[in-house]
């Protein structure tokens, strides 16, 4: 087993990689308390301009499908942060008054930095 430490940007910008969630993973289920904790963490990170440990995400190379990774642990975190980033992306796109330049630079500034 090779261990590598990556930040969230690294995980979300692996070119051409597909994440596969195997059937043995429990169904996605977050309640209001989980979301409140996440948003509280996001606010603290923003206000303090610091890093935050989200927990481990364990991935395994998939020999059956090229360019894919099997999510062994961390499926809930990976899905949740993906949903938050998707919602943020749509919000920025909606409120940029049609300015594609602003949209692209806003996403890069806040998500891929």
PDB file of N, CA and C in Angstrom:
ATOM      1  N   UNK A   1       0.840  -1.164   0.000  1.00  0.00           N
ATOM      2  CA  UNK A   1       0.000   0.000   0.000  1.00  0.00           C
ATOM      3  C   UNK A   1       0.891   1.236   0.000  1.00  0.00           C
ATOM      4  N   UNK A   2       0.601   2.156  -0.892  1.00  0.00           N
ATOM      5  CA  UNK A   2       1.303   3.439  -0.931  1.00  0.00           C
ATOM      6  C   UNK A   2       0.424   4.490  -0.284  1.00  0.00           C
ATOM      7  N   UNK A   3       0.989   5.238   0.643  1.00  0.00           N
ATOM      8  CA  UNK A   3       0.251   6.309   1.290  1.00  0.00           C
ATOM      9  C   UNK A   3       0.717   7.644   0.736  1.00  0.00           C
ATOM     10  N   UNK A   4      -0.247   8.494   0.406  1.00  0.00           N
ATOM     11  CA  UNK A   4       0.055   9.821  -0.105  1.00  0.00           C
ATOM     12  C   UNK A   4      -0.873  10.819   0.571  1.00  0.00           C
ATOM     13  N   UNK A   5      -0.318  11.939   0.935  1.00  0.00           N
ATOM     14  CA  UNK A   5      -1.138  13.002   1.506  1.00  0.00           C
ATOM     15  C   UNK A   5      -1.453  13.994   0.392  1.00  0.00           C
ATOM     16  N   UNK A   6      -2.731  14.267   0.214  1.00  0.00           N
ATOM     17  CA  UNK A   6      -3.177  15.209  -0.815  1.00  0.00           C
ATOM     18  C   UNK A   6      -4.187  16.168  -0.205  1.00  0.00           C
ATOM     19  N   UNK A   7      -4.261  17.350  -0.780  1.00  0.00           N
ATOM     20  CA  UNK A   7      -5.322  18.251  -0.352  1.00  0.00           C
ATOM     21  C   UNK A   7      -6.542  18.023  -1.238  1.00  0.00           C
ATOM     22  N   UNK A   8      -7.628  18.676  -0.909  1.00  0.00           N
ATOM     23  CA  UNK A   8      -8.880  18.467  -1.626  1.00  0.00           C
ATOM     24  C   UNK A   8      -8.759  18.818  -3.101  1.00  0.00           C
ATOM     25  N   UNK A   9      -8.050  19.878  -3.405  1.00  0.00           N
ATOM     26  CA  UNK A   9      -7.866  20.267  -4.803  1.00  0.00           C
ATOM     27  C   UNK A   9      -7.201  19.146  -5.586  1.00  0.00           C
ATOM     28  N   UNK A  10      -6.198  18.514  -4.991  1.00  0.00           N
ATOM     29  CA  UNK A  10      -5.534  17.396  -5.665  1.00  0.00           C
ATOM     30  C   UNK A  10      -6.530  16.293  -6.001  1.00  0.00           C
ATOM     31  N   UNK A  11      -7.381  15.954  -5.040  1.00  0.00           N
ATOM     32  CA  UNK A  11      -8.344  14.875  -5.256  1.00  0.00           C
ATOM     33  C   UNK A  11      -9.372  15.205  -6.329  1.00  0.00           C
ATOM     34  N   UNK A  12      -9.779  16.461  -6.383  1.00  0.00           N
ATOM     35  CA  UNK A  12     -10.847  16.839  -7.308  1.00  0.00           C
ATOM     36  C   UNK A  12     -10.353  17.230  -8.693  1.00  0.00           C
ATOM     37  N   UNK A  13      -9.052  17.325  -8.864  1.00  0.00           N
ATOM     38  CA  UNK A  13      -8.535  17.745 -10.173  1.00  0.00           C
ATOM     39  C   UNK A  13      -7.623  16.709 -10.803  1.00  0.00           C
ATOM     40  N   UNK A  14      -7.797  15.463 -10.431  1.00  0.00           N
ATOM     41  CA  UNK A  14      -7.029  14.399 -11.064  1.00  0.00           C
ATOM     42  C   UNK A  14      -7.614  14.192 -12.452  1.00  0.00           C
ATOM     43  N   UNK A  15      -6.882  14.594 -13.475  1.00  0.00           N
ATOM     44  CA  UNK A  15      -7.395  14.556 -14.842  1.00  0.00           C
ATOM     45  C   UNK A  15      -7.801  13.160 -15.266  1.00  0.00           C
ATOM     46  N   UNK A  16      -9.028  13.060 -15.751  1.00  0.00           N
ATOM     47  CA  UNK A  16      -9.500  11.822 -16.340  1.00  0.00           C
ATOM     48  C   UNK A  16      -9.823  10.703 -15.383  1.00  0.00           C
ATOM     49  N   UNK A  17      -9.718  10.945 -14.090  1.00  0.00           N
ATOM     50  CA  UNK A  17      -9.995   9.885 -13.120  1.00  0.00           C
ATOM     51  C   UNK A  17     -11.492   9.847 -12.799  1.00  0.00           C
ATOM     52  N   UNK A  18     -11.986   8.654 -12.615  1.00  0.00           N
ATOM     53  CA  UNK A  18     -13.363   8.420 -12.196  1.00  0.00           C
ATOM     54  C   UNK A  18     -13.331   7.748 -10.838  1.00  0.00           C
ATOM     55  N   UNK A  19     -14.169   8.210  -9.931  1.00  0.00           N
ATOM     56  CA  UNK A  19     -14.280   7.592  -8.622  1.00  0.00           C
ATOM     57  C   UNK A  19     -15.429   6.585  -8.656  1.00  0.00           C
ATOM     58  N   UNK A  20     -15.183   5.395  -8.174  1.00  0.00           N
ATOM     59  CA  UNK A  20     -16.199   4.353  -8.127  1.00  0.00           C
ATOM     60  C   UNK A  20     -16.490   4.042  -6.668  1.00  0.00           C
ATOM     61  N   UNK A  21     -17.777   4.128  -6.313  1.00  0.00           N
ATOM     62  CA  UNK A  21     -18.204   3.789  -4.959  1.00  0.00           C
ATOM     63  C   UNK A  21     -18.780   2.374  -5.013  1.00  0.00           C
ATOM     64  N   UNK A  22     -18.092   1.419  -4.398  1.00  0.00           N
ATOM     65  CA  UNK A  22     -18.553   0.024  -4.468  1.00  0.00           C
ATOM     66  C   UNK A  22     -19.848  -0.190  -3.678  1.00  0.00           C
ATOM     67  N   UNK A  23     -20.558  -1.252  -4.009  1.00  0.00           N
ATOM     68  CA  UNK A  23     -21.846  -1.520  -3.366  1.00  0.00           C
ATOM     69  C   UNK A  23     -21.761  -1.757  -1.857  1.00  0.00           C
ATOM     70  N   UNK A  24     -20.586  -2.126  -1.334  1.00  0.00           N
ATOM     71  CA  UNK A  24     -20.494  -2.371   0.104  1.00  0.00           C
ATOM     72  C   UNK A  24     -20.492  -1.093   0.930  1.00  0.00           C
ATOM     73  N   UNK A  25     -20.339   0.066   0.288  1.00  0.00           N
ATOM     74  CA  UNK A  25     -20.394   1.332   1.026  1.00  0.00           C
ATOM     75  C   UNK A  25     -21.827   1.577   1.495  1.00  0.00           C
ATOM     76  N   UNK A  26     -21.948   2.151   2.664  1.00  0.00           N
ATOM     77  CA  UNK A  26     -23.295   2.457   3.164  1.00  0.00           C
ATOM     78  C   UNK A  26     -23.909   3.572   2.319  1.00  0.00           C
ATOM     79  N   UNK A  27     -25.234   3.638   2.285  1.00  0.00           N
ATOM     80  CA  UNK A  27     -25.897   4.689   1.492  1.00  0.00           C
ATOM     81  C   UNK A  27     -25.537   6.077   2.026  1.00  0.00           C
ATOM     82  N   UNK A  28     -25.588   7.044   1.150  1.00  0.00           N
ATOM     83  CA  UNK A  28     -25.306   8.425   1.553  1.00  0.00           C
ATOM     84  C   UNK A  28     -26.415   8.911   2.465  1.00  0.00           C
ATOM     85  N   UNK A  29     -26.032   9.416   3.632  1.00  0.00           N
ATOM     86  CA  UNK A  29     -27.028   9.928   4.563  1.00  0.00           C
ATOM     87  C   UNK A  29     -26.381  10.964   5.470  1.00  0.00           C
ATOM     88  N   UNK A  30     -26.745  12.191   5.247  1.00  0.00           N
ATOM     89  CA  UNK A  30     -26.324  13.262   6.134  1.00  0.00           C
ATOM     90  C   UNK A  30     -27.568  13.962   6.623  1.00  0.00           C
ATOM     91  N   UNK A  31     -27.582  14.303   7.913  1.00  0.00           N
ATOM     92  CA  UNK A  31     -28.729  15.030   8.444  1.00  0.00           C
ATOM     93  C   UNK A  31     -28.339  16.489   8.679  1.00  0.00           C
ATOM     94  N   UNK A  32     -29.257  17.243   9.215  1.00  0.00           N
ATOM     95  CA  UNK A  32     -29.031  18.680   9.413  1.00  0.00           C
ATOM     96  C   UNK A  32     -27.826  18.948  10.315  1.00  0.00           C
ATOM     97  N   UNK A  33     -27.605  18.119  11.321  1.00  0.00           N
ATOM     98  CA  UNK A  33     -26.451  18.306  12.214  1.00  0.00           C
ATOM     99  C   UNK A  33     -25.134  18.152  11.465  1.00  0.00           C
ATOM    100  N   UNK A  34     -25.056  17.140  10.577  1.00  0.00           N
ATOM    101  CA  UNK A  34     -23.838  16.955   9.785  1.00  0.00           C
ATOM    102  C   UNK A  34     -23.566  18.180   8.911  1.00  0.00           C
ATOM    103  N   UNK A  35     -24.609  18.692   8.260  1.00  0.00           N
ATOM    104  CA  UNK A  35     -24.448  19.864   7.397  1.00  0.00           C
ATOM    105  C   UNK A  35     -24.045  21.087   8.208  1.00  0.00           C
ATOM    106  N   UNK A  36     -24.671  21.279   9.373  1.00  0.00           N
ATOM    107  CA  UNK A  36     -24.317  22.422  10.224  1.00  0.00           C
ATOM    108  C   UNK A  36     -22.859  22.354  10.660  1.00  0.00           C
ATOM    109  N   UNK A  37     -22.390  21.153  11.018  1.00  0.00           N
ATOM    110  CA  UNK A  37     -20.978  20.986  11.390  1.00  0.00           C
ATOM    111  C   UNK A  37     -20.068  21.352  10.224  1.00  0.00           C
ATOM    112  N   UNK A  38     -20.403  20.880   9.026  1.00  0.00           N
ATOM    113  CA  UNK A  38     -19.588  21.176   7.842  1.00  0.00           C
ATOM    114  C   UNK A  38     -19.538  22.671   7.568  1.00  0.00           C
ATOM    115  N   UNK A  39     -20.699  23.324   7.562  1.00  0.00           N
ATOM    116  CA  UNK A  39     -20.711  24.762   7.291  1.00  0.00           C
ATOM    117  C   UNK A  39     -19.971  25.540   8.372  1.00  0.00           C
ATOM    118  N   UNK A  40     -20.072  25.094   9.616  1.00  0.00           N
ATOM    119  CA  UNK A  40     -19.299  25.721  10.693  1.00  0.00           C
ATOM    120  C   UNK A  40     -17.808  25.588  10.451  1.00  0.00           C
ATOM    121  N   UNK A  41     -17.376  24.414  10.012  1.00  0.00           N
ATOM    122  CA  UNK A  41     -15.958  24.201   9.687  1.00  0.00           C
ATOM    123  C   UNK A  41     -15.520  25.108   8.542  1.00  0.00           C
ATOM    124  N   UNK A  42     -16.340  25.206   7.506  1.00  0.00           N
ATOM    125  CA  UNK A  42     -16.011  26.060   6.353  1.00  0.00           C
ATOM    126  C   UNK A  42     -15.866  27.507   6.786  1.00  0.00           C
ATOM    127  N   UNK A  43     -16.773  27.978   7.606  1.00  0.00           N
ATOM    128  CA  UNK A  43     -16.721  29.367   8.087  1.00  0.00           C
ATOM    129  C   UNK A  43     -15.461  29.593   8.927  1.00  0.00           C
ATOM    130  N   UNK A  44     -15.146  28.661   9.823  1.00  0.00           N
ATOM    131  CA  UNK A  44     -13.930  28.811  10.653  1.00  0.00           C
ATOM    132  C   UNK A  44     -12.665  28.830   9.802  1.00  0.00           C
ATOM    133  N   UNK A  45     -12.603  27.969   8.809  1.00  0.00           N
ATOM    134  CA  UNK A  45     -11.427  27.932   7.926  1.00  0.00           C
ATOM    135  C   UNK A  45     -11.300  29.256   7.187  1.00  0.00           C
ATOM    136  N   UNK A  46     -12.408  29.765   6.685  1.00  0.00           N
ATOM    137  CA  UNK A  46     -12.395  31.038   5.953  1.00  0.00           C
ATOM    138  C   UNK A  46     -11.978  32.191   6.873  1.00  0.00           C
ATOM    139  N   UNK A  47     -12.585  32.273   8.050  1.00  0.00           N
ATOM    140  CA  UNK A  47     -12.299  33.385   8.961  1.00  0.00           C
ATOM    141  C   UNK A  47     -10.866  33.359   9.472  1.00  0.00           C
ATOM    142  N   UNK A  48     -10.347  32.184   9.759  1.00  0.00           N
ATOM    143  CA  UNK A  48      -8.995  32.063  10.305  1.00  0.00           C
ATOM    144  C   UNK A  48      -7.941  31.878   9.229  1.00  0.00           C
ATOM    145  N   UNK A  49      -8.364  31.717   7.955  1.00  0.00           N
ATOM    146  CA  UNK A  49      -7.436  31.485   6.840  1.00  0.00           C
ATOM    147  C   UNK A  49      -6.455  30.366   7.185  1.00  0.00           C
ATOM    148  N   UNK A  50      -7.012  29.247   7.567  1.00  0.00           N
ATOM    149  CA  UNK A  50      -6.211  28.113   7.986  1.00  0.00           C
ATOM    150  C   UNK A  50      -6.646  26.857   7.243  1.00  0.00           C
ATOM    151  N   UNK A  51      -5.893  25.792   7.428  1.00  0.00           N
ATOM    152  CA  UNK A  51      -6.250  24.524   6.825  1.00  0.00           C
ATOM    153  C   UNK A  51      -7.135  23.741   7.784  1.00  0.00           C
ATOM    154  N   UNK A  52      -7.817  22.723   7.252  1.00  0.00           N
ATOM    155  CA  UNK A  52      -8.715  21.908   8.063  1.00  0.00           C
ATOM    156  C   UNK A  52      -8.590  20.450   7.637  1.00  0.00           C
ATOM    157  N   UNK A  53      -8.442  19.568   8.592  1.00  0.00           N
ATOM    158  CA  UNK A  53      -8.385  18.142   8.299  1.00  0.00           C
ATOM    159  C   UNK A  53      -9.802  17.594   8.218  1.00  0.00           C
ATOM    160  N   UNK A  54     -10.190  17.129   7.040  1.00  0.00           N
ATOM    161  CA  UNK A  54     -11.544  16.632   6.819  1.00  0.00           C
ATOM    162  C   UNK A  54     -11.686  15.154   7.147  1.00  0.00           C
ATOM    163  N   UNK A  55     -10.622  14.487   7.386  1.00  0.00           N
ATOM    164  CA  UNK A  55     -10.661  13.049   7.594  1.00  0.00           C
ATOM    165  C   UNK A  55     -10.005  12.356   6.418  1.00  0.00           C
ATOM    166  N   UNK A  56      -9.778  11.090   6.582  1.00  0.00           N
ATOM    167  CA  UNK A  56      -9.090  10.337   5.539  1.00  0.00           C
ATOM    168  C   UNK A  56     -10.057   9.926   4.434  1.00  0.00           C
ATOM    169  N   UNK A  57      -9.540   9.943   3.231  1.00  0.00           N
ATOM    170  CA  UNK A  57     -10.237   9.375   2.088  1.00  0.00           C
ATOM    171  C   UNK A  57      -9.288   8.330   1.521  1.00  0.00           C
ATOM    172  N   UNK A  58      -9.733   7.081   1.550  1.00  0.00           N
ATOM    173  CA  UNK A  58      -8.894   5.967   1.113  1.00  0.00           C
ATOM    174  C   UNK A  58      -9.345   5.529  -0.269  1.00  0.00           C
ATOM    175  N   UNK A  59      -8.401   5.549  -1.207  1.00  0.00           N
ATOM    176  CA  UNK A  59      -8.679   5.191  -2.594  1.00  0.00           C
ATOM    177  C   UNK A  59      -7.779   4.048  -3.018  1.00  0.00           C
ATOM    178  N   UNK A  60      -8.282   3.241  -3.923  1.00  0.00           N
ATOM    179  CA  UNK A  60      -7.512   2.120  -4.450  1.00  0.00           C
ATOM    180  C   UNK A  60      -7.582   2.154  -5.969  1.00  0.00           C
ATOM    181  N   UNK A  61      -6.427   1.964  -6.614  1.00  0.00           N
ATOM    182  CA  UNK A  61      -6.417   1.864  -8.080  1.00  0.00           C
ATOM    183  C   UNK A  61      -7.331   0.721  -8.497  1.00  0.00           C
ATOM    184  N   UNK A  62      -8.066   0.929  -9.569  1.00  0.00           N
ATOM    185  CA  UNK A  62      -8.985  -0.091 -10.057  1.00  0.00           C
ATOM    186  C   UNK A  62      -8.397  -0.744 -11.293  1.00  0.00           C
ATOM    187  N   UNK A  63      -8.017  -2.001 -11.182  1.00  0.00           N
ATOM    188  CA  UNK A  63      -7.399  -2.694 -12.315  1.00  0.00           C
ATOM    189  C   UNK A  63      -8.420  -3.095 -13.377  1.00  0.00           C
ATOM    190  N   UNK A  64      -9.710  -3.063 -13.045  1.00  0.00           N
ATOM    191  CA  UNK A  64     -10.741  -3.451 -14.002  1.00  0.00           C
ATOM    192  C   UNK A  64     -11.127  -2.339 -14.971  1.00  0.00           C
ATOM    193  N   UNK A  65     -10.963  -1.084 -14.541  1.00  0.00           N
ATOM    194  CA  UNK A  65     -11.331   0.058 -15.374  1.00  0.00           C
ATOM    195  C   UNK A  65     -10.196   1.073 -15.369  1.00  0.00           C
ATOM    196  N   UNK A  66      -9.733   1.402 -16.551  1.00  0.00           N
ATOM    197  CA  UNK A  66      -8.628   2.354 -16.689  1.00  0.00           C
ATOM    198  C   UNK A  66      -9.039   3.722 -16.142  1.00  0.00           C
ATOM    199  N   UNK A  67      -8.104   4.392 -15.513  1.00  0.00           N
ATOM    200  CA  UNK A  67      -8.300   5.741 -14.976  1.00  0.00           C
ATOM    201  C   UNK A  67      -9.421   5.823 -13.945  1.00  0.00           C
ATOM    202  N   UNK A  68      -9.556   4.813 -13.110  1.00  0.00           N
ATOM    203  CA  UNK A  68     -10.585   4.878 -12.081  1.00  0.00           C
ATOM    204  C   UNK A  68      -9.993   4.501 -10.726  1.00  0.00           C
ATOM    205  N   UNK A  69     -10.601   5.054  -9.693  1.00  0.00           N
ATOM    206  CA  UNK A  69     -10.200   4.802  -8.319  1.00  0.00           C
ATOM    207  C   UNK A  69     -11.410   4.319  -7.541  1.00  0.00           C
ATOM    208  N   UNK A  70     -11.223   3.288  -6.733  1.00  0.00           N
ATOM    209  CA  UNK A  70     -12.290   2.775  -5.887  1.00  0.00           C
ATOM    210  C   UNK A  70     -12.232   3.507  -4.545  1.00  0.00           C
ATOM    211  N   UNK A  71     -13.356   4.027  -4.105  1.00  0.00           N
ATOM    212  CA  UNK A  71     -13.432   4.719  -2.823  1.00  0.00           C
ATOM    213  C   UNK A  71     -13.639   3.671  -1.728  1.00  0.00           C
ATOM    214  N   UNK A  72     -12.601   3.451  -0.946  1.00  0.00           N
ATOM    215  CA  UNK A  72     -12.646   2.472   0.135  1.00  0.00           C
ATOM    216  C   UNK A  72     -13.211   3.105   1.405  1.00  0.00           C
ATOM    217  N   UNK A  73     -12.806   4.327   1.678  1.00  0.00           N
ATOM    218  CA  UNK A  73     -13.303   5.052   2.848  1.00  0.00           C
ATOM    219  C   UNK A  73     -13.351   6.530   2.515  1.00  0.00           C
ATOM    220  N   UNK A  74     -14.356   7.221   3.028  1.00  0.00           N
ATOM    221  CA  UNK A  74     -14.473   8.658   2.809  1.00  0.00           C
ATOM    222  C   UNK A  74     -15.524   9.030   1.782  1.00  0.00           C
ATOM    223  N   UNK A  75     -16.352   8.064   1.389  1.00  0.00           N
ATOM    224  CA  UNK A  75     -17.377   8.314   0.375  1.00  0.00           C
ATOM    225  C   UNK A  75     -18.309   9.446   0.793  1.00  0.00           C
ATOM    226  N   UNK A  76     -18.731   9.463   2.051  1.00  0.00           N
ATOM    227  CA  UNK A  76     -19.652  10.497   2.533  1.00  0.00           C
ATOM    228  C   UNK A  76     -19.006  11.887   2.407  1.00  0.00           C
ATOM    229  N   UNK A  77     -17.744  12.002   2.800  1.00  0.00           N
ATOM    230  CA  UNK A  77     -17.052  13.289   2.726  1.00  0.00           C
ATOM    231  C   UNK A  77     -16.843  13.724   1.288  1.00  0.00           C
ATOM    232  N   UNK A  78     -16.424  12.796   0.441  1.00  0.00           N
ATOM    233  CA  UNK A  78     -16.160  13.111  -0.964  1.00  0.00           C
ATOM    234  C   UNK A  78     -17.434  13.567  -1.679  1.00  0.00           C
ATOM    235  N   UNK A  79     -18.524  12.870  -1.444  1.00  0.00           N
ATOM    236  CA  UNK A  79     -19.798  13.244  -2.067  1.00  0.00           C
ATOM    237  C   UNK A  79     -20.264  14.591  -1.536  1.00  0.00           C
ATOM    238  N   UNK A  80     -20.189  14.779  -0.237  1.00  0.00           N
ATOM    239  CA  UNK A  80     -20.687  16.017   0.368  1.00  0.00           C
ATOM    240  C   UNK A  80     -19.916  17.234  -0.119  1.00  0.00           C
ATOM    241  N   UNK A  81     -18.596  17.162  -0.107  1.00  0.00           N
ATOM    242  CA  UNK A  81     -17.823  18.326  -0.550  1.00  0.00           C
ATOM    243  C   UNK A  81     -18.044  18.572  -2.038  1.00  0.00           C
ATOM    244  N   UNK A  82     -18.258  17.521  -2.816  1.00  0.00           N
ATOM    245  CA  UNK A  82     -18.578  17.689  -4.240  1.00  0.00           C
ATOM    246  C   UNK A  82     -19.907  18.415  -4.409  1.00  0.00           C
ATOM    247  N   UNK A  83     -20.897  18.073  -3.585  1.00  0.00           N
ATOM    248  CA  UNK A  83     -22.193  18.753  -3.645  1.00  0.00           C
ATOM    249  C   UNK A  83     -22.070  20.228  -3.267  1.00  0.00           C
ATOM    250  N   UNK A  84     -21.279  20.509  -2.248  1.00  0.00           N
ATOM    251  CA  UNK A  84     -21.081  21.900  -1.822  1.00  0.00           C
ATOM    252  C   UNK A  84     -20.411  22.698  -2.941  1.00  0.00           C
ATOM    253  N   UNK A  85     -19.383  22.133  -3.560  1.00  0.00           N
ATOM    254  CA  UNK A  85     -18.686  22.846  -4.635  1.00  0.00           C
ATOM    255  C   UNK A  85     -19.576  23.023  -5.866  1.00  0.00           C
ATOM    256  N   UNK A  86     -20.395  22.034  -6.171  1.00  0.00           N
ATOM    257  CA  UNK A  86     -21.323  22.161  -7.283  1.00  0.00           C
ATOM    258  C   UNK A  86     -22.338  23.273  -7.015  1.00  0.00           C
ATOM    259  N   UNK A  87     -22.886  23.309  -5.802  1.00  0.00           N
ATOM    260  CA  UNK A  87     -23.838  24.359  -5.445  1.00  0.00           C
ATOM    261  C   UNK A  87     -23.174  25.735  -5.510  1.00  0.00           C
ATOM    262  N   UNK A  88     -21.946  25.836  -5.016  1.00  0.00           N
ATOM    263  CA  UNK A  88     -21.227  27.108  -5.067  1.00  0.00           C
ATOM    264  C   UNK A  88     -20.987  27.540  -6.511  1.00  0.00           C
ATOM    265  N   UNK A  89     -20.594  26.594  -7.343  1.00  0.00           N
ATOM    266  CA  UNK A  89     -20.358  26.883  -8.751  1.00  0.00           C
ATOM    267  C   UNK A  89     -21.623  27.412  -9.424  1.00  0.00           C
ATOM    268  N   UNK A  90     -22.750  26.773  -9.150  1.00  0.00           N
ATOM    269  CA  UNK A  90     -24.018  27.222  -9.740  1.00  0.00           C
ATOM    270  C   UNK A  90     -24.420  28.592  -9.205  1.00  0.00           C
ATOM    271  N   UNK A  91     -24.149  28.841  -7.926  1.00  0.00           N
ATOM    272  CA  UNK A  91     -24.475  30.140  -7.336  1.00  0.00           C
ATOM    273  C   UNK A  91     -23.658  31.254  -7.997  1.00  0.00           C
ATOM    274  N   UNK A  92     -22.362  31.010  -8.153  1.00  0.00           N
ATOM    275  CA  UNK A  92     -21.503  32.011  -8.790  1.00  0.00           C
ATOM    276  C   UNK A  92     -21.962  32.258 -10.222  1.00  0.00           C
ATOM    277  N   UNK A  93     -22.266  31.195 -10.938  1.00  0.00           N
ATOM    278  CA  UNK A  93     -22.710  31.339 -12.331  1.00  0.00           C
ATOM    279  C   UNK A  93     -24.011  32.134 -12.413  1.00  0.00           C
ATOM    280  N   UNK A  94     -24.927  31.901 -11.486  1.00  0.00           N
ATOM    281  CA  UNK A  94     -26.217  32.586 -11.495  1.00  0.00           C
ATOM    282  C   UNK A  94     -26.072  34.075 -11.201  1.00  0.00           C
ATOM    283  N   UNK A  95     -25.183  34.424 -10.291  1.00  0.00           N
ATOM    284  CA  UNK A  95     -25.092  35.812  -9.837  1.00  0.00           C
ATOM    285  C   UNK A  95     -23.928  36.590 -10.433  1.00  0.00           C
ATOM    286  N   UNK A  96     -23.367  36.135 -11.534  1.00  0.00           N
ATOM    287  CA  UNK A  96     -22.274  36.890 -12.150  1.00  0.00           C
ATOM    288  C   UNK A  96     -22.762  37.766 -13.289  1.00  0.00           C
ATOM    289  N   UNK A  97     -24.073  37.869 -13.467  1.00  0.00           N
ATOM    290  CA  UNK A  97     -24.687  38.700 -14.501  1.00  0.00           C
ATOM    291  C   UNK A  97     -24.229  38.336 -15.897  1.00  0.00           C
ATOM    292  N   UNK A  98     -24.030  37.047 -16.141  1.00  0.00           N
ATOM    293  CA  UNK A  98     -23.682  36.590 -17.479  1.00  0.00           C
ATOM    294  C   UNK A  98     -22.238  36.810 -17.873  1.00  0.00           C
ATOM    295  N   UNK A  99     -21.406  37.251 -16.952  1.00  0.00           N
ATOM    296  CA  UNK A  99     -20.007  37.526 -17.266  1.00  0.00           C
ATOM    297  C   UNK A  99     -19.199  36.236 -17.116  1.00  0.00           C
ATOM    298  N   UNK A 100     -18.941  35.555 -18.232  1.00  0.00           N
ATOM    299  CA  UNK A 100     -18.229  34.276 -18.196  1.00  0.00           C
ATOM    300  C   UNK A 100     -16.832  34.435 -17.604  1.00  0.00           C
ATOM    301  N   UNK A 101     -16.158  35.544 -17.861  1.00  0.00           N
ATOM    302  CA  UNK A 101     -14.827  35.787 -17.323  1.00  0.00           C
ATOM    303  C   UNK A 101     -14.874  35.807 -15.791  1.00  0.00           C
ATOM    304  N   UNK A 102     -15.850  36.522 -15.246  1.00  0.00           N
ATOM    305  CA  UNK A 102     -15.992  36.602 -13.794  1.00  0.00           C
ATOM    306  C   UNK A 102     -16.267  35.220 -13.216  1.00  0.00           C
ATOM    307  N   UNK A 103     -17.142  34.469 -13.880  1.00  0.00           N
ATOM    308  CA  UNK A 103     -17.480  33.125 -13.401  1.00  0.00           C
ATOM    309  C   UNK A 103     -16.244  32.251 -13.355  1.00  0.00           C
ATOM    310  N   UNK A 104     -15.507  32.185 -14.437  1.00  0.00           N
ATOM    311  CA  UNK A 104     -14.320  31.321 -14.490  1.00  0.00           C
ATOM    312  C   UNK A 104     -13.289  31.728 -13.455  1.00  0.00           C
ATOM    313  N   UNK A 105     -13.033  33.017 -13.314  1.00  0.00           N
ATOM    314  CA  UNK A 105     -12.032  33.458 -12.350  1.00  0.00           C
ATOM    315  C   UNK A 105     -12.511  33.287 -10.908  1.00  0.00           C
ATOM    316  N   UNK A 106     -13.810  33.436 -10.662  1.00  0.00           N
ATOM    317  CA  UNK A 106     -14.331  33.233  -9.315  1.00  0.00           C
ATOM    318  C   UNK A 106     -14.173  31.789  -8.898  1.00  0.00           C
ATOM    319  N   UNK A 107     -14.506  30.887  -9.782  1.00  0.00           N
ATOM    320  CA  UNK A 107     -14.380  29.465  -9.459  1.00  0.00           C
ATOM    321  C   UNK A 107     -12.918  29.120  -9.211  1.00  0.00           C
ATOM    322  N   UNK A 108     -12.042  29.584 -10.076  1.00  0.00           N
ATOM    323  CA  UNK A 108     -10.621  29.286  -9.892  1.00  0.00           C
ATOM    324  C   UNK A 108     -10.103  29.859  -8.588  1.00  0.00           C
ATOM    325  N   UNK A 109     -10.538  31.068  -8.253  1.00  0.00           N
ATOM    326  CA  UNK A 109     -10.046  31.724  -7.052  1.00  0.00           C
ATOM    327  C   UNK A 109     -10.474  31.000  -5.783  1.00  0.00           C
ATOM    328  N   UNK A 110     -11.729  30.569  -5.743  1.00  0.00           N
ATOM    329  CA  UNK A 110     -12.254  30.011  -4.501  1.00  0.00           C
ATOM    330  C   UNK A 110     -12.226  28.492  -4.419  1.00  0.00           C
ATOM    331  N   UNK A 111     -12.118  27.825  -5.542  1.00  0.00           N
ATOM    332  CA  UNK A 111     -12.171  26.374  -5.507  1.00  0.00           C
ATOM    333  C   UNK A 111     -10.825  25.751  -5.849  1.00  0.00           C
ATOM    334  N   UNK A 112     -10.179  26.224  -6.879  1.00  0.00           N
ATOM    335  CA  UNK A 112      -8.963  25.581  -7.356  1.00  0.00           C
ATOM    336  C   UNK A 112      -7.764  26.463  -7.044  1.00  0.00           C
ATOM    337  N   UNK A 113      -7.520  26.670  -5.764  1.00  0.00           N
ATOM    338  CA  UNK A 113      -6.358  27.446  -5.337  1.00  0.00           C
ATOM    339  C   UNK A 113      -5.541  26.641  -4.365  1.00  0.00           C
TER     340      UNK A 113
END
